[in-house]
Coordinates of C-alpha atoms in Angstrom, one line a residue:
X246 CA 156.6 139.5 -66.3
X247 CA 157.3 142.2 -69.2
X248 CA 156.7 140.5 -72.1
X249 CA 157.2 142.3 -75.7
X250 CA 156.0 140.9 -79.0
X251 CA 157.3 142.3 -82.4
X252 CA 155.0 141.9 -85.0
X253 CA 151.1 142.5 -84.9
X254 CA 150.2 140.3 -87.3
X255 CA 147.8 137.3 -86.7
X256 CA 150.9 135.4 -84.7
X257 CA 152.4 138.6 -82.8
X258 CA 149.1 139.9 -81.7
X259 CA 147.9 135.6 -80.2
X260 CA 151.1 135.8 -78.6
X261 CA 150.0 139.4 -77.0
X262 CA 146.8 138.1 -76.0
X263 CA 147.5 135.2 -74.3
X264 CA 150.9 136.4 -72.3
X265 CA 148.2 139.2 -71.4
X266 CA 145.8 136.7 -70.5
X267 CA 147.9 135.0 -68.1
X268 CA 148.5 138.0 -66.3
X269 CA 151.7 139.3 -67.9
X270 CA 152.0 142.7 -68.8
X271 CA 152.5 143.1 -72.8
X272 CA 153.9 145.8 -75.7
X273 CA 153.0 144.8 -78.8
X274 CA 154.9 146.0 -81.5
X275 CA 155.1 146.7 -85.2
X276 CA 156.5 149.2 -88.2
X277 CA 153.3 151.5 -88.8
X278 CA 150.5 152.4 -85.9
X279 CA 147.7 151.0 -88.6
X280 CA 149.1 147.5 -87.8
X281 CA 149.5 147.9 -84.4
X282 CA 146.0 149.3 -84.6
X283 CA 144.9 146.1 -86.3
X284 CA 146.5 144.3 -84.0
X285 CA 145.2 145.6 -80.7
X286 CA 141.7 145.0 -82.6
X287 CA 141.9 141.6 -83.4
X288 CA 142.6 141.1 -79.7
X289 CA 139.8 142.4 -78.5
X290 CA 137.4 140.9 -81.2
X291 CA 138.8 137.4 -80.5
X292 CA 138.2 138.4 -76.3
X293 CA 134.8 139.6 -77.0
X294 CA 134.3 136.2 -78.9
X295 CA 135.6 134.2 -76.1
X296 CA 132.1 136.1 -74.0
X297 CA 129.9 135.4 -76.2
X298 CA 130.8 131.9 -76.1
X299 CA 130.9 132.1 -72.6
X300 CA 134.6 131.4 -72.3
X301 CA 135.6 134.5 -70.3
X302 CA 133.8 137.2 -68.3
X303 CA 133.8 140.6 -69.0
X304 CA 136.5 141.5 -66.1
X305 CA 138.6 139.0 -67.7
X306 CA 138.2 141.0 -71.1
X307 CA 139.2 144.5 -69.7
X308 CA 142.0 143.1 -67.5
X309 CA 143.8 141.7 -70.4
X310 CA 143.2 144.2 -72.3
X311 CA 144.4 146.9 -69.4
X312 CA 147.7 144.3 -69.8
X313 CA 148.3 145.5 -73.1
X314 CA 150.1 148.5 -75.0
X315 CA 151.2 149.3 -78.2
X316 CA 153.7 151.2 -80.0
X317 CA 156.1 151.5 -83.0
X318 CA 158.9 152.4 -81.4
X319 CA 161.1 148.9 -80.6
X320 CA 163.0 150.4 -78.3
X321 CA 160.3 151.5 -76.3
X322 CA 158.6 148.0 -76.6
X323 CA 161.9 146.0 -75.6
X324 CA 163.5 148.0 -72.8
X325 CA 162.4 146.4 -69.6
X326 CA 161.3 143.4 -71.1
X327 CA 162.2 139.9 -69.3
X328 CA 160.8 138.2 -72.7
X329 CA 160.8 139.1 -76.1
X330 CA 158.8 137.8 -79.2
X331 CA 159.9 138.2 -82.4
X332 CA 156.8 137.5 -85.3
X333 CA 158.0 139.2 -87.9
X334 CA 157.8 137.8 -91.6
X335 CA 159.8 134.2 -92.1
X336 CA 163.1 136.3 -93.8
X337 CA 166.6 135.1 -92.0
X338 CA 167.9 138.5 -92.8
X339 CA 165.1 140.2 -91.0
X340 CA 165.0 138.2 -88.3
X341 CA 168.8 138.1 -87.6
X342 CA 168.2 142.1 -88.0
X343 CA 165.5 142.6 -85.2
X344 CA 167.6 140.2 -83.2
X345 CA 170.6 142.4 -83.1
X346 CA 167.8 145.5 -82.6
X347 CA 166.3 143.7 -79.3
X348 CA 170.0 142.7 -78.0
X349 CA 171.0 146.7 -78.6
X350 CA 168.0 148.1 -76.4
X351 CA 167.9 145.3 -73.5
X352 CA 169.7 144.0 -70.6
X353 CA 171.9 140.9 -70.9
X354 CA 169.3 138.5 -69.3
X355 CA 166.6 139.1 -71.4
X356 CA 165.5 136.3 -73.6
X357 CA 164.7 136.7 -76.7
X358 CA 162.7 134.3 -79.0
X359 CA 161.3 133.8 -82.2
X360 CA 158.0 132.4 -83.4
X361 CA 159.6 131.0 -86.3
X362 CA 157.9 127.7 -87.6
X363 CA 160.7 126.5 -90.0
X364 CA 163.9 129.0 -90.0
X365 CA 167.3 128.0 -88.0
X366 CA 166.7 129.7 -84.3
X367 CA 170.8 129.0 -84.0
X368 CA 171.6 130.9 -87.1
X369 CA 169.2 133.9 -85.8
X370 CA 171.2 133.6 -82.5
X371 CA 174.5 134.0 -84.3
X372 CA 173.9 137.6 -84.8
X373 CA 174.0 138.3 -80.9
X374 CA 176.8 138.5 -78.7
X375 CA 174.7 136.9 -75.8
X376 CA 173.3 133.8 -78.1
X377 CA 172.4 131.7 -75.3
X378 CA 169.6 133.8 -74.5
X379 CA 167.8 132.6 -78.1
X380 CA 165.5 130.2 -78.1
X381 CA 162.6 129.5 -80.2
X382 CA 158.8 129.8 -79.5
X383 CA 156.5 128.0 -82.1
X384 CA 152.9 129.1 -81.3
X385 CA 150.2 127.6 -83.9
X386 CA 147.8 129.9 -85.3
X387 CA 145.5 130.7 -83.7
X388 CA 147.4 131.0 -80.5
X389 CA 144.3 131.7 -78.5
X390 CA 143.0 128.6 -79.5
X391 CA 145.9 126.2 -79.8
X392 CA 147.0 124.3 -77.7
X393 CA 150.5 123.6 -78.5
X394 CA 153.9 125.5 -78.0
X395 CA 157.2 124.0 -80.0
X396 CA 159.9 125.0 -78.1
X397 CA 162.9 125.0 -80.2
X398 CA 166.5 125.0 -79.0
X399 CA 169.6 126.3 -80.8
X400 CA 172.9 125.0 -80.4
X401 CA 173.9 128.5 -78.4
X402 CA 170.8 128.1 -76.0
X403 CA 171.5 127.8 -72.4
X404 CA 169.9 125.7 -69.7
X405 CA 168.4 129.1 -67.8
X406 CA 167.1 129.8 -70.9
X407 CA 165.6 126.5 -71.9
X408 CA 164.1 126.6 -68.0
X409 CA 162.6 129.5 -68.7
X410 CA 161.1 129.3 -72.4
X411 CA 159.1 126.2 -70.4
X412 CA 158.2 127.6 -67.4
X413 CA 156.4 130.6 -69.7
X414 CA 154.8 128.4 -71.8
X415 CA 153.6 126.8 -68.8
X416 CA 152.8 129.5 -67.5
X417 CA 150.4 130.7 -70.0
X418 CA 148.3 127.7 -69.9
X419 CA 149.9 125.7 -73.0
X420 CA 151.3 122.3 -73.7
X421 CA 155.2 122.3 -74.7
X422 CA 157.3 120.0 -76.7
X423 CA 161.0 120.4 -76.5
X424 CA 163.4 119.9 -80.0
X425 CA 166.3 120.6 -81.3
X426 CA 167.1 123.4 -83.5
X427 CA 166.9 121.2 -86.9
X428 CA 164.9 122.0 -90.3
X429 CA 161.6 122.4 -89.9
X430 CA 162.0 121.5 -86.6
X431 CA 159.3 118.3 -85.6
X432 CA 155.8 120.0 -86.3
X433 CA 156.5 121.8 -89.4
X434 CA 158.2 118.9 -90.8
X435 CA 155.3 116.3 -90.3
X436 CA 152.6 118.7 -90.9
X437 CA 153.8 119.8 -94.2
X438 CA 155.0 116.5 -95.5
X439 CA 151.3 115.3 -95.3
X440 CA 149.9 118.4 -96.3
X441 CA 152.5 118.5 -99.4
X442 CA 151.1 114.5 -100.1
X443 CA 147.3 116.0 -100.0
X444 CA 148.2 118.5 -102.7
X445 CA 149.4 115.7 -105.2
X446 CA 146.4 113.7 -104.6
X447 CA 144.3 117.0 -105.2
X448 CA 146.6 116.6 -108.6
X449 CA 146.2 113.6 -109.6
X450 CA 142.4 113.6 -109.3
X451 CA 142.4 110.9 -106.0
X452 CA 139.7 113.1 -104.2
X453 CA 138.1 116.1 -103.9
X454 CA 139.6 118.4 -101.3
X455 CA 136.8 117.7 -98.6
X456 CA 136.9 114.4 -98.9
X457 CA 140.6 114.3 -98.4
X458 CA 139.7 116.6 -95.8
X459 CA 137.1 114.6 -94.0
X460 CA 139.2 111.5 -94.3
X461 CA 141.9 113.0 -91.9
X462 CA 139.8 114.9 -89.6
X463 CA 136.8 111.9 -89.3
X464 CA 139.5 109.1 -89.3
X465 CA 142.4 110.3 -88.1
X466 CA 140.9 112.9 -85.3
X467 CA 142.9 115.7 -86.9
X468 CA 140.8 119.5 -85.3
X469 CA 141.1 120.5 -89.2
X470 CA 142.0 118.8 -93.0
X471 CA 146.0 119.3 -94.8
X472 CA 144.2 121.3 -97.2
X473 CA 141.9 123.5 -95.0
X474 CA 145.2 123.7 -93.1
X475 CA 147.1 124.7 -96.2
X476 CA 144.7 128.3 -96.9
X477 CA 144.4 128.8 -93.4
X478 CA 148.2 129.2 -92.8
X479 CA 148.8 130.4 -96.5
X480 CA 149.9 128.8 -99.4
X481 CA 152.5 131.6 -100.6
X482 CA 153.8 130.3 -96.3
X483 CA 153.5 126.9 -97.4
X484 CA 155.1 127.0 -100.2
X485 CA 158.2 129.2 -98.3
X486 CA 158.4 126.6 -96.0
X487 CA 158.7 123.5 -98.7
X488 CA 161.6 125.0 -100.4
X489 CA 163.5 125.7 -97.3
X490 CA 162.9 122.0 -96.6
X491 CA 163.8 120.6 -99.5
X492 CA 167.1 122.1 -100.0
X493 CA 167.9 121.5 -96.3
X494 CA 166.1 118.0 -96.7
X495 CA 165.5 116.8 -100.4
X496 CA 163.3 116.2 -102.5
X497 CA 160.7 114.8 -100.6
X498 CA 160.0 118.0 -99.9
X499 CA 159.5 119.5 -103.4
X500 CA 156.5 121.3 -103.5
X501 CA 153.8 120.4 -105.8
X502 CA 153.4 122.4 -109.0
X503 CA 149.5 123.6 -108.5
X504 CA 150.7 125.3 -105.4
X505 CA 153.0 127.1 -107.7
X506 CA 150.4 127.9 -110.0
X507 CA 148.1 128.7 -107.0
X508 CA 150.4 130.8 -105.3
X509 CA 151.6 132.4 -108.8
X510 CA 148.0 133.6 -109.6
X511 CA 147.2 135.4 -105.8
X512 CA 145.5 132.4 -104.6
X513 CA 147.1 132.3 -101.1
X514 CA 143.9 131.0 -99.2
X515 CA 141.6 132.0 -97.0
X516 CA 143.5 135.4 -96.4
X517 CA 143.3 136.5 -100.2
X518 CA 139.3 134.4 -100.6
X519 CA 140.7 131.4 -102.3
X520 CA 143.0 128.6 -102.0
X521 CA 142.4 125.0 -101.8
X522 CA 139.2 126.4 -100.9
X523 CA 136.9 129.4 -101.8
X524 CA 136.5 131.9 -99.0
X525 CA 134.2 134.9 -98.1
X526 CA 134.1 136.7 -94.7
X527 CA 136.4 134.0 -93.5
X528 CA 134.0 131.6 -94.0
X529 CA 134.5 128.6 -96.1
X530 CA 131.9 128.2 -99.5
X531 CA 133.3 126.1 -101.6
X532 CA 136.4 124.2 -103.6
X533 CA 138.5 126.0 -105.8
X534 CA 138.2 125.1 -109.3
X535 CA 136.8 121.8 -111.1
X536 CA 135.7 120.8 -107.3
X537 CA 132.8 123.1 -107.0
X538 CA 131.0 122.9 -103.6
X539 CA 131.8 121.4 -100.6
X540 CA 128.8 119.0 -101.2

C-alpha cells in the first residue's frame, strides 16, 4: 500500500518505519524539513540498531529505507495514499484541522487514522464529510519495539474500515485489540490509573521510585516500571492525559500535585534529562530528588 504519516516525531517516524518495514511504501510528513530530517534519522539509527543486534540484515535496512520519502508538503504526502497517519501533538483542534486537510487532498476511500492515545477518534471524525473512514491507530512508543496496536473505533467508523485498520495492523507484524471509541480508550485508561497511583506513593514516601519500579516489573512481569514509564512517555503527556480523564471520568483521575510541580519546573522526563528519574544520553542515572541513585 501507500501509506502516509503526518508527524515525524518519535510516534510518526515508528509508524514510518515499520509500514516501511513490512513492505509498504511510506511519506512521512511534518511542518519544517529539520523535523522531517530528524525523523528520517531516527529511522535509520533505530535500523542500524536492529543490525548490530543482529535483528535485520543490511538489505533489510536499505529496502526499508528505499520505502521511505519525506516531505513538507501534506498534499504531496496524502494524495495517493490508501492509509493515512495522523501523529501530530494531542490538541482536538489540530487534529480535527489535519483531518479536514487529509479529507481535502484524497480520494473518498482513503482511510484516515490517528495515533491518538486518549482524545475522542469520533469527535476528530466529525470534521469530515466521509467519517466512516476514521478510525484510530494506537501504536506504543517505541513502535519498532512494541508489540501492541489499539485499534479504536468511533461511532462513524464503518465495517470496511474496521476490516481494514486490522488487516494493516496485521499486516505489519503487530498484535491488535479492538475498542470502542470511549475516554482513554482501554490502554491509556489502565496504564495511567496505575501510573497516577505510583506517583502518590512516590508522595507519600511508600518507596523509592525503583523499588516501586522493580516491584511491577519483577512481580508483575511488566517490560518497564509506572514511573520509568511516566519520563519515557513525558510527564507534561501524562499529565495532558489525566486531566482529559478526569473531567471525562472523575476524580480518580486527578493527577497528583508533584507531577504538577514536576511538569511546572521543565522536568518532563527523560526527553528534557529529568523526571521521575535523572537522565543523560538517554540513559537512566539516577532518582530525581531526595531518592538519589538507583542503588
Amino acid at each position: 500500500m501507500q501509506i502516509a504519516v503526518l508527524g515525524a516525531g518519535s510516534m510518526g517516524h515508528g509508524i514510518a518505519q515499520v509500514s516501511a518495514m513490512a513492505g509498504h511504501d511510506v511519506v512521512l510528513r511534518d511542518i519544517k524539513e529539520e523535523f522531517v530530517e530528524n525523523g528520517l534519522e531516527g529511522i535509520r539509527n533505530n535500523l542500524q540498531g536492529g543490525v548490530d543486534r543482529d535483528k535485520l540484515t543490511e538489505s533489510e535496512l536499505e529496502a526499508a529505507l528505499e520505502r521511505i520519502e519525506g516531505t513538507t508538503d501534506l498534499e504531496e504526502a496524502v494524495v495517493d495514499a490508501d492509509l493515512v497517519v495522523e501523529a501530530v501533538p494531542e490538541d482536538m483542534d489540530l487534529k480535527q484541522e489535519v483531518f479536514a486537510d487529509i479529507e481535502a487532498a484524497t480520494d473518498e476511500d482513503t482511510v484516515i487514522a490517528s495515533n491518538t492515545s486518549s482524545l475522542s477518534v469520533t469527535e476528530m471524525a466529525s470534521a469530515l464529510e466521509h467519517p466512516e473512514r476514521a478510525v484510530g491507530l494506537h501504536f506504543f512508543n517505541p513502535p519498532h519495539i512494541m508489540d501492541l496496536v489499539e485499534i479504536v473505533i468511533a461511532e462513524q467508523t464503518d465495517e470496511r474500515t474496521e476490516e481494514f485498520a486490522i488487516d494493516y495492523v496485521q499486516g505489519i507484524e503487530k498484535e491488535d485489540v479492538v475498542v470502542r471509541d470511549t475516554a482513554g480508550f482501554a490502554t491509556s485508561r489502565l496504564g495511567l490509573a496505575l501510573g497516577l497511583e505510583a506517583i502518590r506513593m512516590v508522595e507519600q514516601g511508600v518507596a523509592s521510585p525503583a523499588d516501586i519500579d522493580e516491584g511491577m516489573s519483577i512481580g508483575y512481569g511488566h517490560p518497564m516500571g509506572p514511573l520509568e514509564l511516566t519520563d519515557h512517555v513525558g510527564l507534561d503527556v501524562r499529565l495532558h492525559i489525566a486531566e482529559h480523564l478526569r473531567e471525562e471520568l472523575g476524580e480518580r483521575f486527578k493527577p497528583p500535585q508533584s507531577l504538577r510541580r514536576k511538569v511546572r519546573a521543565g522536568n518532563l522526563g527523560k526527553k528534557s534529562g529529568e523526571g521521575y528519574y535523572v537522565w543523560e544520553d538517554g540513559e537512566r542515572v539516577g532518582m530525581s530528588g531526595e531518592w538519589g541513585t538507583d542503588e
